[in-house]
Amino acid sequence: MPMQQTPLPRSATGVRWDGLALAVDGPDRPSLRVDVADGRRLVLFQGEQVVLLARQRATLRGVHYVRTGRYDSPLPPLRADAARARRETHPDDTDAWFAGWAQHFASGLHSSLNGPLHGGNWQLTPGLPRQWDIAANWARLPHHDPPIGHITWFGYGDPVEDARDILPLRPLSAPDAARVKAYRRQYREGVLPPVLLWWVGGLDTFLVLDGHDRLAAALAENGRPAVLALARELPDQWATRYAQPLISEYEHRAAQLADAGAEGDPLAALRARAASGRLGQQLHELVTARAPTWSWPLPGGAAAWDELARRHAPGWRPDTEN
C-alpha cells in the first residue's frame, strides 16, 4: 500500500531538521501491536508471538512488565559500508544525515511484515524530548535492564532504577560481543546509524524497535547513540485546538508589552521578542507532538491475559503488587 513521506516544518529557531511525516494507507491491524484488556493489562504481540506483558499498578504510578525474549527487529541488519557511505555523503550536515536514515527506516518499516505501522499519520523525529533525554538513565541502562521490571510514572519515590525512558525489547548484548565490537568501531569513526525507537503511550516509554546492538555499542563507548523516534502524529484539528489558547495568551501579552513600550518601558521590546520566540517554540512542539498509541482489544479479555502471563512468565505475580 502507498505511503507518503513529507519533511516536517523546520523548528522555530530554524537550525535543525524536524523529522519526517508519514501518511500510511494500511494495514488496519499491524503485526507488531498493542492489545489491551480491562484498561490495566497490556500485551505486545509480534504476529502470534508475545513480546511483552505489562500490567498497570492499582495506584496508577506505573506498570509492571515482563519481556519474553521473542522479539525480532522488523528491519534487516545494516551493512557497515552503507553506514559509512551515508556519512561520507553528508559529512558535515547532520540534518541531511538524519533525513536520509529516516527515509531508509520509513521505507523498511513500510515494507516489513512484522512492524508497527498501520493506517494513519505517523512521524519520525530525531532525538528525544528534553524531559526524556536524561544522562543518568542512559548511563544506567547497560547495568540495569531486567527482563522483569517496573516503569515508574510521575516519580512517587520509587527506586531510581525504575525510571525507564527507553525499554529494549530484548537484552542488550555484551560490550565484547562481535557485532557490538563492530558497531563500537563505527561509533568511534562517527558513522554509527541511529537507533530506532517507538513511542508506546500505554507504557509511557520509548521501546527499541531496531538497533539494540548499536545502542549497546554507543553505551559501551561511554556515549549516547543518535536516535530516531517513531510515533503517531497528533491530528491537525487537535493541534489547532491546543494552539488557540497559546495564541490568545500571546496576543494579550503582546498588547500589554506594546502599551508598556509606548509608555517608555526600555525592556518592553526585549520582552516582546522573548514572548514571540516562546510562542514559536510552543507551536513547533505541537507540530511534532505525539498522539496516543492505538491499541486493540485482547480476545478473551483479562482471563486471556492472565493465561498468557502464566504461560510466558511463570511465577510472575504483578497482581500482588500495587
Coordinates of C-alpha atoms in Angstrom, one line a residue:
M1 CA 0.0 0.0 0.0
P2 CA 1.3 3.5 -0.7
M3 CA 2.9 5.7 1.9
Q4 CA 3.6 9.5 1.5
Q5 CA 6.8 10.9 3.1
T6 CA 6.9 14.7 3.8
P7 CA 9.5 16.6 5.8
L8 CA 8.1 18.2 8.9
P9 CA 8.2 22.0 9.2
R10 CA 11.5 23.4 10.5
S11 CA 11.8 24.4 14.1
A12 CA 11.1 27.9 15.4
T13 CA 14.9 28.5 15.6
G14 CA 15.4 27.3 12.0
V15 CA 18.6 25.4 13.0
R16 CA 17.6 21.8 12.6
W17 CA 15.6 19.2 10.6
D18 CA 12.4 18.4 12.5
G19 CA 11.6 15.0 11.1
L20 CA 9.6 13.1 8.5
A21 CA 5.8 12.9 8.4
L22 CA 4.4 9.5 7.1
A23 CA 0.9 9.1 5.7
V24 CA 0.3 5.3 5.8
D25 CA -2.6 3.6 4.0
G26 CA -3.0 0.4 5.9
P27 CA -2.9 -2.2 7.2
D28 CA -5.8 -1.9 9.7
R29 CA -4.0 -4.1 12.2
P30 CA -0.2 -4.4 12.2
S31 CA 1.9 -7.4 13.2
L32 CA 3.6 -5.5 16.0
R33 CA 0.8 -4.2 18.0
V34 CA -0.6 -3.5 21.5
D35 CA -3.6 -5.4 22.7
V36 CA -5.3 -4.4 25.9
A37 CA -7.7 -5.8 28.5
D38 CA -9.7 -4.2 31.3
G39 CA -7.8 -0.9 31.0
R40 CA -4.9 -2.2 33.0
R41 CA -3.5 -5.2 31.2
L42 CA -1.3 -4.8 28.0
V43 CA 0.3 -7.3 25.7
L44 CA 2.7 -6.5 22.9
F45 CA 2.4 -9.0 20.1
Q46 CA 4.5 -9.6 17.0
G47 CA 2.4 -11.7 14.8
E48 CA 1.3 -14.5 17.2
Q49 CA 4.4 -14.2 19.4
V50 CA 4.1 -12.5 22.8
V51 CA 6.9 -10.0 23.1
L52 CA 6.0 -8.1 26.3
L53 CA 3.3 -8.3 29.0
A54 CA 2.5 -5.3 31.3
R55 CA 0.0 -4.6 34.0
Q56 CA -0.7 -1.1 35.4
R57 CA -0.3 -0.6 39.1
A58 CA -3.5 -0.2 41.1
T59 CA -2.1 3.1 42.4
L60 CA -1.7 4.3 38.8
R61 CA 2.0 5.0 39.5
G62 CA 3.4 2.9 36.7
V63 CA 3.4 -0.6 35.1
H64 CA 5.0 -3.9 35.9
Y65 CA 6.3 -5.6 32.8
V66 CA 8.0 -8.8 31.6
R67 CA 9.8 -9.4 28.3
T68 CA 9.6 -12.8 26.7
G69 CA 12.8 -12.7 24.6
R70 CA 10.8 -13.4 21.4
Y71 CA 11.2 -10.1 19.7
D72 CA 12.7 -9.7 16.2
S73 CA 13.6 -6.4 14.6
P74 CA 11.3 -5.6 11.7
L75 CA 14.3 -4.3 9.7
P76 CA 17.2 -6.2 8.1
P77 CA 20.7 -5.7 9.6
L78 CA 22.5 -2.6 8.4
R79 CA 25.7 -3.1 6.4
A80 CA 28.8 -1.3 7.6
D81 CA 29.6 0.0 4.1
A82 CA 26.2 1.5 3.8
A83 CA 26.7 3.3 7.2
R84 CA 30.0 4.8 6.1
A85 CA 28.7 5.7 2.7
R86 CA 25.8 7.7 4.2
R87 CA 28.1 9.6 6.5
E88 CA 30.5 10.3 3.6
T89 CA 27.6 11.7 1.6
H90 CA 26.7 14.1 4.4
P91 CA 30.0 14.6 6.4
D92 CA 29.0 17.9 8.0
D93 CA 25.2 18.0 7.5
T94 CA 23.5 16.4 10.5
D95 CA 20.1 17.3 9.2
A96 CA 20.6 15.6 5.9
W97 CA 22.2 12.6 7.6
F98 CA 19.1 12.2 9.9
A99 CA 16.8 12.7 7.0
G100 CA 18.5 10.0 4.9
W101 CA 18.2 7.5 7.7
A102 CA 14.6 8.5 8.4
Q103 CA 13.7 7.7 4.8
H104 CA 15.6 4.4 5.0
F105 CA 13.8 3.3 8.2
A106 CA 10.4 4.5 6.9
S107 CA 10.7 2.5 3.7
G108 CA 11.9 -0.5 5.6
L109 CA 9.0 -0.3 8.1
H110 CA 6.5 0.2 5.3
S111 CA 7.6 -3.0 3.5
S112 CA 8.1 -5.0 6.7
L113 CA 5.8 -7.9 7.6
N114 CA 6.4 -7.6 11.4
G115 CA 6.5 -3.9 12.1
P116 CA 4.1 -1.5 13.9
L117 CA 2.9 0.7 11.1
H118 CA -0.8 0.8 10.5
G119 CA -3.1 3.2 8.5
G120 CA -2.9 6.8 9.7
N121 CA -0.4 9.6 10.1
W122 CA 3.0 9.0 11.8
Q123 CA 6.2 10.9 12.3
L124 CA 9.9 10.0 12.6
T125 CA 11.7 12.7 14.6
P126 CA 15.4 13.0 15.7
G127 CA 16.4 12.8 19.3
L128 CA 14.3 12.5 22.5
P129 CA 12.2 15.2 24.1
R130 CA 14.2 17.2 26.6
Q131 CA 12.3 15.7 29.6
W132 CA 13.3 12.2 28.4
D133 CA 16.9 12.7 27.4
I134 CA 18.4 12.2 30.9
A135 CA 22.1 11.4 31.2
A136 CA 21.7 9.2 34.3
N137 CA 19.1 7.0 32.6
W138 CA 21.4 6.4 29.6
A139 CA 24.3 5.5 31.9
R140 CA 22.1 3.2 34.0
L141 CA 20.8 1.2 31.0
P142 CA 23.7 -1.2 30.4
H143 CA 23.7 -2.2 34.1
H144 CA 20.0 -2.3 34.8
D145 CA 17.9 -3.9 32.1
P146 CA 16.0 -6.7 33.7
P147 CA 13.6 -8.9 31.8
I148 CA 11.1 -8.5 34.6
G149 CA 10.8 -4.9 35.9
H150 CA 8.8 -1.8 36.6
I151 CA 8.3 1.5 34.9
T152 CA 7.6 4.4 37.2
W153 CA 5.2 7.2 36.3
F154 CA 5.5 10.6 37.9
G155 CA 8.2 9.6 40.3
Y156 CA 6.5 8.8 43.6
G157 CA 9.8 7.9 45.4
D158 CA 10.1 4.6 43.5
P159 CA 13.7 3.2 43.1
V160 CA 15.8 5.3 40.6
E161 CA 16.2 2.1 38.5
D162 CA 12.5 2.3 37.7
A163 CA 13.0 5.5 35.6
R164 CA 12.8 3.9 32.2
D165 CA 12.8 6.4 29.3
I166 CA 13.9 3.6 26.9
L167 CA 13.0 0.0 27.1
P168 CA 14.9 -2.5 24.9
L169 CA 12.7 -5.4 23.7
R170 CA 15.5 -7.9 24.1
P171 CA 18.5 -8.0 26.3
L172 CA 21.4 -5.8 25.3
S173 CA 24.4 -7.7 24.1
A174 CA 27.7 -7.7 26.0
P175 CA 30.2 -4.9 25.1
D176 CA 32.7 -7.6 23.7
A177 CA 30.1 -9.4 21.5
A178 CA 31.3 -9.5 17.9
R179 CA 28.5 -7.3 16.4
V180 CA 28.8 -4.8 19.3
K181 CA 32.5 -4.5 18.8
A182 CA 32.0 -3.8 15.1
Y183 CA 29.4 -1.1 16.0
R184 CA 31.8 0.4 18.6
R185 CA 34.3 0.9 15.9
Q186 CA 31.6 2.7 13.8
Y187 CA 30.7 4.8 16.8
R188 CA 34.4 5.9 17.2
E189 CA 34.5 6.7 13.5
G190 CA 31.3 8.8 13.7
V191 CA 29.3 6.7 11.2
L192 CA 27.1 4.6 13.6
P193 CA 23.5 4.7 12.3
P194 CA 20.7 5.9 14.6
V195 CA 18.8 3.7 17.0
L196 CA 15.1 3.4 16.0
L197 CA 12.7 3.9 18.9
W198 CA 8.9 3.6 19.1
W199 CA 6.7 5.6 21.5
V200 CA 4.1 3.5 23.2
G201 CA 1.7 5.6 25.2
G202 CA 0.3 2.8 27.3
L203 CA 3.8 2.3 28.8
D204 CA 4.8 6.0 28.7
T205 CA 8.1 4.8 27.3
F206 CA 10.1 4.5 24.1
L207 CA 10.7 0.9 23.0
V208 CA 13.8 0.0 21.0
L209 CA 12.4 -1.1 17.5
D210 CA 15.8 -1.6 15.8
G211 CA 19.4 -1.1 16.9
H212 CA 19.8 -3.0 20.2
D213 CA 23.5 -3.7 19.4
R214 CA 24.1 -0.2 18.1
L215 CA 22.6 1.1 21.5
A216 CA 24.9 -1.3 23.4
A217 CA 27.9 -0.1 21.3
A218 CA 27.4 3.6 22.0
L219 CA 26.9 3.0 25.7
A220 CA 30.0 0.8 25.8
E221 CA 31.9 3.8 24.4
N222 CA 30.5 5.9 27.3
G223 CA 28.4 7.8 24.8
R224 CA 24.8 8.0 23.6
P225 CA 23.6 6.9 20.2
A226 CA 21.8 9.1 17.8
V227 CA 18.1 8.2 17.8
L228 CA 15.0 8.5 15.6
A229 CA 11.7 8.1 17.3
L230 CA 8.5 6.8 15.7
A231 CA 5.1 7.9 16.9
R232 CA 1.7 8.5 15.7
E233 CA 1.1 12.1 14.7
L234 CA -1.3 14.5 16.5
P235 CA -4.3 15.2 14.2
D236 CA -4.3 18.7 12.8
Q237 CA -7.6 19.6 14.4
W238 CA -6.2 18.7 17.8
A239 CA -3.1 20.7 17.2
T240 CA -5.2 23.7 16.2
R241 CA -7.4 23.3 19.3
Y242 CA -4.3 23.3 21.6
A243 CA -2.7 26.2 19.7
Q244 CA -5.6 28.6 20.0
P245 CA -5.2 29.3 23.8
L246 CA -1.5 29.8 23.3
I247 CA -2.0 32.3 20.5
S248 CA -4.7 34.2 22.5
E249 CA -2.4 34.4 25.5
Y250 CA 0.4 35.7 23.3
E251 CA -1.8 38.3 21.7
H252 CA -2.9 39.5 25.2
R253 CA 0.7 39.7 26.4
A254 CA 1.9 41.4 23.2
A255 CA -0.8 44.1 23.6
Q256 CA 0.4 44.7 27.2
L257 CA 4.0 45.0 26.1
A258 CA 3.1 47.3 23.3
D259 CA 1.4 49.6 25.8
A260 CA 4.4 49.4 28.1
G261 CA 6.7 50.3 25.2
A262 CA 4.6 53.3 24.4
E263 CA 4.9 54.4 28.0
G264 CA 8.7 54.3 27.8
D265 CA 9.5 50.8 29.3
P266 CA 13.0 50.2 28.0
L267 CA 12.6 46.4 28.3
A268 CA 9.3 46.1 26.6
A269 CA 10.8 45.3 23.1
L270 CA 13.1 42.7 24.6
R271 CA 10.2 41.0 26.4
A272 CA 8.1 41.1 23.3
R273 CA 10.8 39.3 21.3
A274 CA 11.1 36.7 24.1
A275 CA 7.3 36.2 24.1
S276 CA 7.3 35.8 20.3
G277 CA 10.1 33.2 20.4
R278 CA 8.3 31.3 23.2
L279 CA 5.1 31.1 21.1
G280 CA 7.1 29.9 18.1
Q281 CA 8.6 27.1 20.2
Q282 CA 5.3 26.1 21.7
L283 CA 3.7 25.9 18.3
H284 CA 6.6 23.9 17.0
E285 CA 6.2 21.4 19.8
L286 CA 2.6 21.0 18.9
V287 CA 3.5 20.2 15.3
T288 CA 5.8 17.4 16.4
A289 CA 3.6 16.2 19.4
R290 CA 2.9 12.5 19.8
A291 CA -0.6 11.2 19.5
P292 CA -1.8 8.3 21.8
T293 CA -0.7 4.8 20.5
W294 CA -3.5 2.8 19.0
S295 CA -4.4 -0.5 20.7
W296 CA -6.8 -3.3 20.0
P297 CA -9.0 -5.4 22.4
L298 CA -7.4 -8.6 23.5
P299 CA -9.6 -11.5 22.6
G300 CA -10.7 -13.2 25.8
G301 CA -10.1 -10.1 27.9
A302 CA -8.4 -10.2 31.3
A303 CA -8.7 -14.0 31.6
A304 CA -6.8 -14.4 28.3
W305 CA -4.1 -12.0 29.5
D306 CA -3.7 -13.9 32.8
E307 CA -3.3 -17.2 30.8
L308 CA -0.6 -15.6 28.7
A309 CA 1.2 -14.4 31.8
R310 CA 1.1 -17.9 33.3
R311 CA 2.4 -19.4 30.1
H312 CA 5.2 -16.9 29.3
A313 CA 6.2 -15.7 32.8
P314 CA 5.6 -18.5 35.4
G315 CA 5.8 -17.2 38.9
W316 CA 5.3 -13.5 37.9
R317 CA 2.7 -12.0 40.1
P318 CA 2.1 -8.3 39.3
D319 CA -1.4 -8.6 40.7
T320 CA 0.1 -8.9 44.2
E321 CA 1.9 -5.5 43.9
N322 CA 0.2 -2.1 43.8

